[in-house]
CSV table of C-alpha atoms in Angstrom, one decimal:
chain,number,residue,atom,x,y,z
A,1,UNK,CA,-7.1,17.5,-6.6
A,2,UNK,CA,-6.7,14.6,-4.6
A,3,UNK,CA,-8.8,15.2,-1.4
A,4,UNK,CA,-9.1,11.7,0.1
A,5,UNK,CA,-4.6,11.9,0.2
A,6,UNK,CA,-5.0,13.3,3.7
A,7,UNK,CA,-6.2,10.1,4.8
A,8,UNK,CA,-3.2,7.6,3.7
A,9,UNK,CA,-1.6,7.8,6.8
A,10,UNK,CA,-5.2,6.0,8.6
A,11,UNK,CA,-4.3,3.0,6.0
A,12,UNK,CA,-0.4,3.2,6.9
A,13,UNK,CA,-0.8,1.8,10.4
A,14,UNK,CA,-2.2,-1.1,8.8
A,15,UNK,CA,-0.8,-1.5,5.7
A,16,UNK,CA,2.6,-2.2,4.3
A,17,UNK,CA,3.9,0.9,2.1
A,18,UNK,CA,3.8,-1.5,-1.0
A,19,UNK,CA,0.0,-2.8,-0.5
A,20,UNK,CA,-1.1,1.6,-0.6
A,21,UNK,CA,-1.2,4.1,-3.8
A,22,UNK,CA,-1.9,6.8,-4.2
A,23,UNK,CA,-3.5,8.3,-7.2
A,24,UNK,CA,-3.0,5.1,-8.7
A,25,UNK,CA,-4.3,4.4,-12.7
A,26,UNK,CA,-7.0,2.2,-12.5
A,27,UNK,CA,-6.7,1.5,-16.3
A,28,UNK,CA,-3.2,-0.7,-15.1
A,29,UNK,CA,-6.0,-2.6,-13.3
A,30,UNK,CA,-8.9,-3.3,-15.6
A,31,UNK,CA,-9.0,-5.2,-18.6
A,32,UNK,CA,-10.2,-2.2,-20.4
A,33,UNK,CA,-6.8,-0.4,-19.9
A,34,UNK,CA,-8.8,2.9,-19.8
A,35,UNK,CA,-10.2,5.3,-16.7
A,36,UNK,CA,-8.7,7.8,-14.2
A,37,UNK,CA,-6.8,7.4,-11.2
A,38,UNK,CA,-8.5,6.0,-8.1
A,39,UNK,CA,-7.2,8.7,-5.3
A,40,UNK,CA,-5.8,5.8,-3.0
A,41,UNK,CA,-5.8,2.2,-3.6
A,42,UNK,CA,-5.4,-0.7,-1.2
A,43,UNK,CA,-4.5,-4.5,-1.6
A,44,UNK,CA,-5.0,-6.2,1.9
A,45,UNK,CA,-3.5,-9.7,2.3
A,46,UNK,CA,-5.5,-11.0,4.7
A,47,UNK,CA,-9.6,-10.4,6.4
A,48,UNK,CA,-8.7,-8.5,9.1
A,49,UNK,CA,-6.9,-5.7,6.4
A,50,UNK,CA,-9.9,-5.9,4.5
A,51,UNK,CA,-12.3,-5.5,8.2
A,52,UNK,CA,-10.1,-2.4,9.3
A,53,UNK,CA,-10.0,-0.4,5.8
A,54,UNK,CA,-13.6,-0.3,5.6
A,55,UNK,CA,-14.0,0.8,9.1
A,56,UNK,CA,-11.8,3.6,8.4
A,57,UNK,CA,-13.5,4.4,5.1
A,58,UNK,CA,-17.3,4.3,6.9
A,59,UNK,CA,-15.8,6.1,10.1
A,60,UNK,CA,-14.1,8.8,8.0
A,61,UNK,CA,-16.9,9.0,5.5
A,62,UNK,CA,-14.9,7.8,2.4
A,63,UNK,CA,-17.0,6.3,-0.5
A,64,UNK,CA,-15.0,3.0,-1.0
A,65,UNK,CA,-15.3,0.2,-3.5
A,66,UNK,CA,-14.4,-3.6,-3.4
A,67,UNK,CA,-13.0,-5.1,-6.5
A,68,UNK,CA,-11.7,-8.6,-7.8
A,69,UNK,CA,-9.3,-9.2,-10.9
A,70,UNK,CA,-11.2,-5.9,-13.0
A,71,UNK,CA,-12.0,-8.3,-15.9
A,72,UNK,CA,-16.1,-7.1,-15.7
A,73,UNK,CA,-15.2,-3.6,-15.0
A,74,UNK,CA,-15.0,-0.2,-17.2
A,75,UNK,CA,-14.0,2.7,-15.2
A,76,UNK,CA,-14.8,6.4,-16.4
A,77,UNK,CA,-12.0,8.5,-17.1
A,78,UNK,CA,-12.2,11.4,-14.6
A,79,UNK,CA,-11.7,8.2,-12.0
A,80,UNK,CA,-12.9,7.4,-8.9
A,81,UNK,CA,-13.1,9.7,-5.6
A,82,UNK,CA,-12.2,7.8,-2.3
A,83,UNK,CA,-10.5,4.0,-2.2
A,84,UNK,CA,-10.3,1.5,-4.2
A,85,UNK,CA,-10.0,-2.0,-2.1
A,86,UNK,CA,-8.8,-4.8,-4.6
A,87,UNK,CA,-8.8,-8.1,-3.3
A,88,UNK,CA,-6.7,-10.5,-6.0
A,89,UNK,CA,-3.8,-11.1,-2.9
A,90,UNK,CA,-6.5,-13.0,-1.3
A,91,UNK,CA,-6.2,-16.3,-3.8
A,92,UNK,CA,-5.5,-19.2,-1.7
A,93,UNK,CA,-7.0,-22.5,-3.1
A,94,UNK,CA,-7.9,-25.8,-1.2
A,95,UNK,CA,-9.3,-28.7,-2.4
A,96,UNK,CA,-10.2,-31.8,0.0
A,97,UNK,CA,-12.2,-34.5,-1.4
A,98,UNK,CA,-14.2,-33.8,-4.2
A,99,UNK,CA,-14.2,-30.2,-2.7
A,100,UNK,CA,-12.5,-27.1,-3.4
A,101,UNK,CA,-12.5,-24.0,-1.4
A,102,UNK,CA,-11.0,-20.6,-2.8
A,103,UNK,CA,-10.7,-17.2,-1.5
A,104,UNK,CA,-12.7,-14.1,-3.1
A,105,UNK,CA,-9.0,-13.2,-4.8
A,106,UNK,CA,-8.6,-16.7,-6.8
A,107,UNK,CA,-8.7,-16.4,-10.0
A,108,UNK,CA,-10.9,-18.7,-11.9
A,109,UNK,CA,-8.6,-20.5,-14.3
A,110,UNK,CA,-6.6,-21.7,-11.4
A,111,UNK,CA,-9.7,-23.2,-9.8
A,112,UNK,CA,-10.2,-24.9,-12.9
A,113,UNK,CA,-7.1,-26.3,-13.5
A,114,UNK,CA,-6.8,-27.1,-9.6
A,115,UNK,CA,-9.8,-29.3,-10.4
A,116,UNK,CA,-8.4,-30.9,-13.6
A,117,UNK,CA,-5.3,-31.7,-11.6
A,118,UNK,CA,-7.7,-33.4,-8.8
A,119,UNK,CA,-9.7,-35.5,-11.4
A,120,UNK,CA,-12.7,-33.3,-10.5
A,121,UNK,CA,-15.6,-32.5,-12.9
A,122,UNK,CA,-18.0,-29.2,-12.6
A,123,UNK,CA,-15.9,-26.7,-13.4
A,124,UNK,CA,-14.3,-27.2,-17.0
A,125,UNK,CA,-16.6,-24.0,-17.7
A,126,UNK,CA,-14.8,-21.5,-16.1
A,127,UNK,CA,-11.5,-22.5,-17.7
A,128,UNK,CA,-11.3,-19.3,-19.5
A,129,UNK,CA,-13.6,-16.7,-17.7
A,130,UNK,CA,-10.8,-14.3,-16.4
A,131,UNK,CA,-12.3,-13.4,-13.2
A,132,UNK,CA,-12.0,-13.8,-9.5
A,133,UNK,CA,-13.9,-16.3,-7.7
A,134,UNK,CA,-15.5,-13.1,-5.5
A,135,UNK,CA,-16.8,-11.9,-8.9
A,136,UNK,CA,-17.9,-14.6,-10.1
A,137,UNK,CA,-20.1,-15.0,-7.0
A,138,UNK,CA,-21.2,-11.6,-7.3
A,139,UNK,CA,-22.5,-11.7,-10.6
A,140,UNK,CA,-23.2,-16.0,-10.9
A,141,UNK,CA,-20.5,-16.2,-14.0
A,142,UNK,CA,-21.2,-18.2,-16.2
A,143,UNK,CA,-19.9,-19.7,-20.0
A,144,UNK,CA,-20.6,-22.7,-22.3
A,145,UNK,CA,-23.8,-24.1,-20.9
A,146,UNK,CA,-22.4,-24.0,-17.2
A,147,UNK,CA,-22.5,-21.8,-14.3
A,148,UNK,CA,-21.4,-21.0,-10.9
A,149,UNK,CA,-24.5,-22.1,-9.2
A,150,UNK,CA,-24.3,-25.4,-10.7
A,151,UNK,CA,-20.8,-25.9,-8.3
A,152,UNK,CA,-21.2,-23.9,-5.5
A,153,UNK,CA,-22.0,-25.4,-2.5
A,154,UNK,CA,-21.4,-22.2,0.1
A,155,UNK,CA,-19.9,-18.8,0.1
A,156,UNK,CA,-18.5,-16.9,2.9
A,157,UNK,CA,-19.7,-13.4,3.1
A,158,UNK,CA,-18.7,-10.3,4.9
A,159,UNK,CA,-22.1,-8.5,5.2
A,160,UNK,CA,-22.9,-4.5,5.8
A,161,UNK,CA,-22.7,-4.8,9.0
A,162,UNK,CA,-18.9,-6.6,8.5
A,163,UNK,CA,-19.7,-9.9,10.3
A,164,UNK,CA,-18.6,-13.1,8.3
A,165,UNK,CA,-21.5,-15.1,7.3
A,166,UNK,CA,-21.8,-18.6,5.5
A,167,UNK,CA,-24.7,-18.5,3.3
A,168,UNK,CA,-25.4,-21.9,1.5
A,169,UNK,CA,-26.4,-21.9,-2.2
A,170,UNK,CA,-29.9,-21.8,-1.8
A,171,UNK,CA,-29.3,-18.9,0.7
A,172,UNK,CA,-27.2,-16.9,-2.1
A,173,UNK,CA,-30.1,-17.1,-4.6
A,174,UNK,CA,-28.0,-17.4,-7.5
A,175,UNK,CA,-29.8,-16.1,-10.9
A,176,UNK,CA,-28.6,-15.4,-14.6
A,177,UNK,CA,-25.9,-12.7,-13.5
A,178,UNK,CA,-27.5,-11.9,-10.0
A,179,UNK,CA,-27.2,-13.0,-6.6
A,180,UNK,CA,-28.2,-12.1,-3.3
A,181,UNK,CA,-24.4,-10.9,-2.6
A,182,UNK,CA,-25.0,-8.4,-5.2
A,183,UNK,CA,-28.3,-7.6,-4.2
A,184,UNK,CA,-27.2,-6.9,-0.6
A,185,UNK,CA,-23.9,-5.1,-1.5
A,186,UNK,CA,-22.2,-8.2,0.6
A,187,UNK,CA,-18.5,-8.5,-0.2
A,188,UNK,CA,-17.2,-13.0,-0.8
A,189,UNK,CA,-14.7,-13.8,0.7
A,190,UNK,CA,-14.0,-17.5,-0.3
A,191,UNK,CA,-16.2,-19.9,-1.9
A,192,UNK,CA,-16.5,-24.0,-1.6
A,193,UNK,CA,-17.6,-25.9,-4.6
A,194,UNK,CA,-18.7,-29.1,-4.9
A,195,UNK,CA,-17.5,-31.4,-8.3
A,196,UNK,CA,-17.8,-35.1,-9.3
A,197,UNK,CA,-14.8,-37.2,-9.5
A,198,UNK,CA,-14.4,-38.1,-13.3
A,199,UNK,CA,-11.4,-39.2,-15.8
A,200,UNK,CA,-8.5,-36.7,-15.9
A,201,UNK,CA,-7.7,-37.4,-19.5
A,202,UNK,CA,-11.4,-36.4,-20.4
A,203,UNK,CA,-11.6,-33.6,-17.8
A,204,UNK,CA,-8.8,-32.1,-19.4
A,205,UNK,CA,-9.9,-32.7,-23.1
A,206,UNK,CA,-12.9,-30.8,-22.5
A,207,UNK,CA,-10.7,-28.0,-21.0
A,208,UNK,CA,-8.8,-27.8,-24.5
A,209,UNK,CA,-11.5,-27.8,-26.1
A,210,UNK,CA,-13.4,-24.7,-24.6
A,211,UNK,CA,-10.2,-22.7,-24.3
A,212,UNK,CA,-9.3,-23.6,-28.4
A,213,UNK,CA,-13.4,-22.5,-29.5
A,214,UNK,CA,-12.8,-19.3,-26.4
A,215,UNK,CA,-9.4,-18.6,-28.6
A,216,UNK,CA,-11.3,-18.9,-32.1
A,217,UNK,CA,-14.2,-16.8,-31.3
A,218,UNK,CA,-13.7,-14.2,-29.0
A,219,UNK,CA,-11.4,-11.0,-29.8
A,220,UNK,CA,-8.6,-12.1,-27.1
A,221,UNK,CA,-5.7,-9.8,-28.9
A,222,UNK,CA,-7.8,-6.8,-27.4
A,223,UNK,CA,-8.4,-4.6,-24.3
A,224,UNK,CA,-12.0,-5.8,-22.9
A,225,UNK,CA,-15.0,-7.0,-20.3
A,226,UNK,CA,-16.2,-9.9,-22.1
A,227,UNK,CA,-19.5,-9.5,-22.9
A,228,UNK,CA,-20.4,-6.4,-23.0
A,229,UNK,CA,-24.2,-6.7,-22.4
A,230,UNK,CA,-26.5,-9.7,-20.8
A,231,UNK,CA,-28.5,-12.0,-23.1
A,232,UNK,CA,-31.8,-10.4,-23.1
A,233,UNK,CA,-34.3,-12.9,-22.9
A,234,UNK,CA,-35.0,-14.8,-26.3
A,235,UNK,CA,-32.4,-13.7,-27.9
A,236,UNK,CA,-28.5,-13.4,-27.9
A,237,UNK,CA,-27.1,-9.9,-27.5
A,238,UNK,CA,-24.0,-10.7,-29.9
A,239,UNK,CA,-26.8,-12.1,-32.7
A,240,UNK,CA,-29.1,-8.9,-32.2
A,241,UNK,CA,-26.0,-6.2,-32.7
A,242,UNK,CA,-24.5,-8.3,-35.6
A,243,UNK,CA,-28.2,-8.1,-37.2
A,244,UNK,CA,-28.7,-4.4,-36.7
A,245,UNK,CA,-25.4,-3.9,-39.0
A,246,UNK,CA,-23.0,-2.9,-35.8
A,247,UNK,CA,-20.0,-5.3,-35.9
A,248,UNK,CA,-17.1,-3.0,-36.7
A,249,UNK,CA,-19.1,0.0,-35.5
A,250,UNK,CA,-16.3,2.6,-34.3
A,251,UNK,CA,-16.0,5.7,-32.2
A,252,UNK,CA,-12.2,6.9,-31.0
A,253,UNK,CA,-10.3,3.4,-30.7
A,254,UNK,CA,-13.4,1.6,-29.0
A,255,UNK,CA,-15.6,-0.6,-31.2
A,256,UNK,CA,-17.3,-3.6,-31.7
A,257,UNK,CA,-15.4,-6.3,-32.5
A,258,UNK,CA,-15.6,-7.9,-36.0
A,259,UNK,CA,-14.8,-11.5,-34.4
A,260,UNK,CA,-17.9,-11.0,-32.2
A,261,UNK,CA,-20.2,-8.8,-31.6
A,262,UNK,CA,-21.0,-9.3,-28.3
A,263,UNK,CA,-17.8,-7.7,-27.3
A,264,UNK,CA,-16.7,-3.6,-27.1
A,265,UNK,CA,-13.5,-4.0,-27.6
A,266,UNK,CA,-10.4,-0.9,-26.8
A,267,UNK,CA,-8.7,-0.6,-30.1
A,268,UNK,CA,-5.9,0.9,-28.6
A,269,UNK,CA,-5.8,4.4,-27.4
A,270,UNK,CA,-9.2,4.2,-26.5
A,271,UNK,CA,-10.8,6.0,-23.4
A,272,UNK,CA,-13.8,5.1,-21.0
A,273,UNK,CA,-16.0,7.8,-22.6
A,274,UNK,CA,-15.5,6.0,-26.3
A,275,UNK,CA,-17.1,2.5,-24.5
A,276,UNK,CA,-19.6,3.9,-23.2
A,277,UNK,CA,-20.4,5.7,-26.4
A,278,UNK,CA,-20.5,2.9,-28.4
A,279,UNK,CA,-22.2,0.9,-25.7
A,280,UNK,CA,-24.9,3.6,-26.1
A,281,UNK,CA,-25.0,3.8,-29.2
A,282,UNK,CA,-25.6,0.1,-29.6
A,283,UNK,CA,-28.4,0.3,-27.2
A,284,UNK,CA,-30.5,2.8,-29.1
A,285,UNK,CA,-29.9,1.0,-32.3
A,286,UNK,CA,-31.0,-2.4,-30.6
A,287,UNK,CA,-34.1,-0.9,-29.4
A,288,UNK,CA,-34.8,0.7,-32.5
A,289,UNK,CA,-34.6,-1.8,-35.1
A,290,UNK,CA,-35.5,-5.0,-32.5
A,291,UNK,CA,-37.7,-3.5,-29.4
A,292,UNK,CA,-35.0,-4.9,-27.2
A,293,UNK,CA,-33.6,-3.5,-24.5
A,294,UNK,CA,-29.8,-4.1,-23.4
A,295,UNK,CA,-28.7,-3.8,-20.6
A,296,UNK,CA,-24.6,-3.7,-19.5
A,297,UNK,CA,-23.7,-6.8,-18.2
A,298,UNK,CA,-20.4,-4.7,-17.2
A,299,UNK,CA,-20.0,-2.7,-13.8
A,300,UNK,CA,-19.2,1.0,-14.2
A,301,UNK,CA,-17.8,2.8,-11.7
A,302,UNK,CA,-16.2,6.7,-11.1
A,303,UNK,CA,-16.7,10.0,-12.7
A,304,UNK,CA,-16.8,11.8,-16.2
């Protein structure tokens, strides 16, 4: 039973009808395309949505949780009590100079190919990382031998006490898939980067080039969070399950993907409880045969 529905008529004096749901399947949300219904969900268009639905949630003591584009996420499938607040309507891109400031909402590939249509170098990396720019914040995204925190130059922050901050890059302490925002539980709300003017055609070439070895190597015809698991230091996760005998390794329709074995991948028909199985599973075996400890490098929210 949906206990939180009482309180959609809090978000209605602030909302449109369209921007609120209710019960709403969070697997039409997540690159997974598993997990239960979130019991309301919101989509603000604008700061001062985003300001008012937390203060309703921390006044009425719902458990809330902020979300980007879902690519890093697996949801379990009894869902998740309280709200959901995604923020992909907040996407507006900028670029000034050899600058280009995005909201939390933007999704990566359009920063990139903002910068390739500006002549702008730095950020051919992120050409095929399909997450938001507040994500990739949160967790300093990276692919192909660059990162986040080799662009950023600021981030604008709401902080738990829900007054805006600027925090500079030094400030946001950017390390392999941490930062400060996560650290604090700090939710972005834009981001400015900082690129090098350089030669379209050659910007652009490398762009091809990422997305074509991206297209070849990584199982894009299926459901999934990237990389399942962080690179554990000296070795590469993908490299460690392939060598304990896992790529293929099945339970339900989730398994690990013969193209790479880095990736849990929904077969089809899969559920939230499979993943995390085989995740599991994968983590004993790992530690078993190697020593090594792996860790998720993908969020999990909600209930069994």
């Amino acid at each position: 039973m949906n206990q939180y529905k009482k309180y959609k008529n809090l978000f209605s004096k602030i909302y449109e009808e369209s921007q609120i749901q209710v019960d709403a399947k969070m697997s039409e949300h997540i690159y997974f395309k598993v997990g239960g219904p979130v019991d309301i969900l919101l989509t603000p268009n604008n700061i001062q949505q985003l300001k008012e639905s937390i203060t309703i949630c921390k006044e009425n003591e719902i458990p809330f949780y902020v979300i980007g584009n879902g690519s890093n996420l697996l949801v379990k499938d009894g869902g998740i009590r309280g709200v959901v607040i995604k923020l992909c309507e907040l996407n507006k891109i900028k670029r000034v100079g050899n600058k280009i400031t995005a909201e939390c909402g933007a999704l990566l590939k359009d920063v990139s190919a903002e910068a390739t249509a500006g002549s702008l170098s730095g950020f051919q990396f992120a050409c095929g990382i399909p997450g938001s720019v507040g994500g990739a914040v949160f967790m300093n995204a990276g692919a192909y031998d660059g990162e986040i925190s080799f662009v950023i130059e600021k981030a604008e922050v709401l902080d738990d006490k829900q007054e805006i901050r600027v925090l500079s890059k030094e400030e946001l302490n950017l390390g392999y898939r941490q930062s400060l925002v996560m650290e604090k539980g700090y939710i972005v709300l834009s981001a400015t980067f900082e690129l090098t003017p350089g030669d379209k055609e050659q910007i652009q070439s490398r762009v091809s080039e990422l997305t074509t070895r991206r297209e070849d190597r990584q199982p894009l015809e299926y459901p999934s969070a990237g990389s399942t698991f962080k690179r554990p230091e000296g070795h590469f996760a993908g490299k460690l399950i392939e060598d304990a005998g896992l790529k293929g390794f099945t339970i339900g329709g989730a398994c690990i993907s013969e193209k790479h074995a880095g990736f849990v991948i929904n077969k089809g028909q899969g559920t939230a409880k499979d993943v995390l199985d085989v995740i599991h599973h994968v983590q004993d075996e790992v530690k078993k045969q190697f020593g090594v400890e792996l860790q998720p490098e993908v969020r999990i929210l909600g209930e069994d």
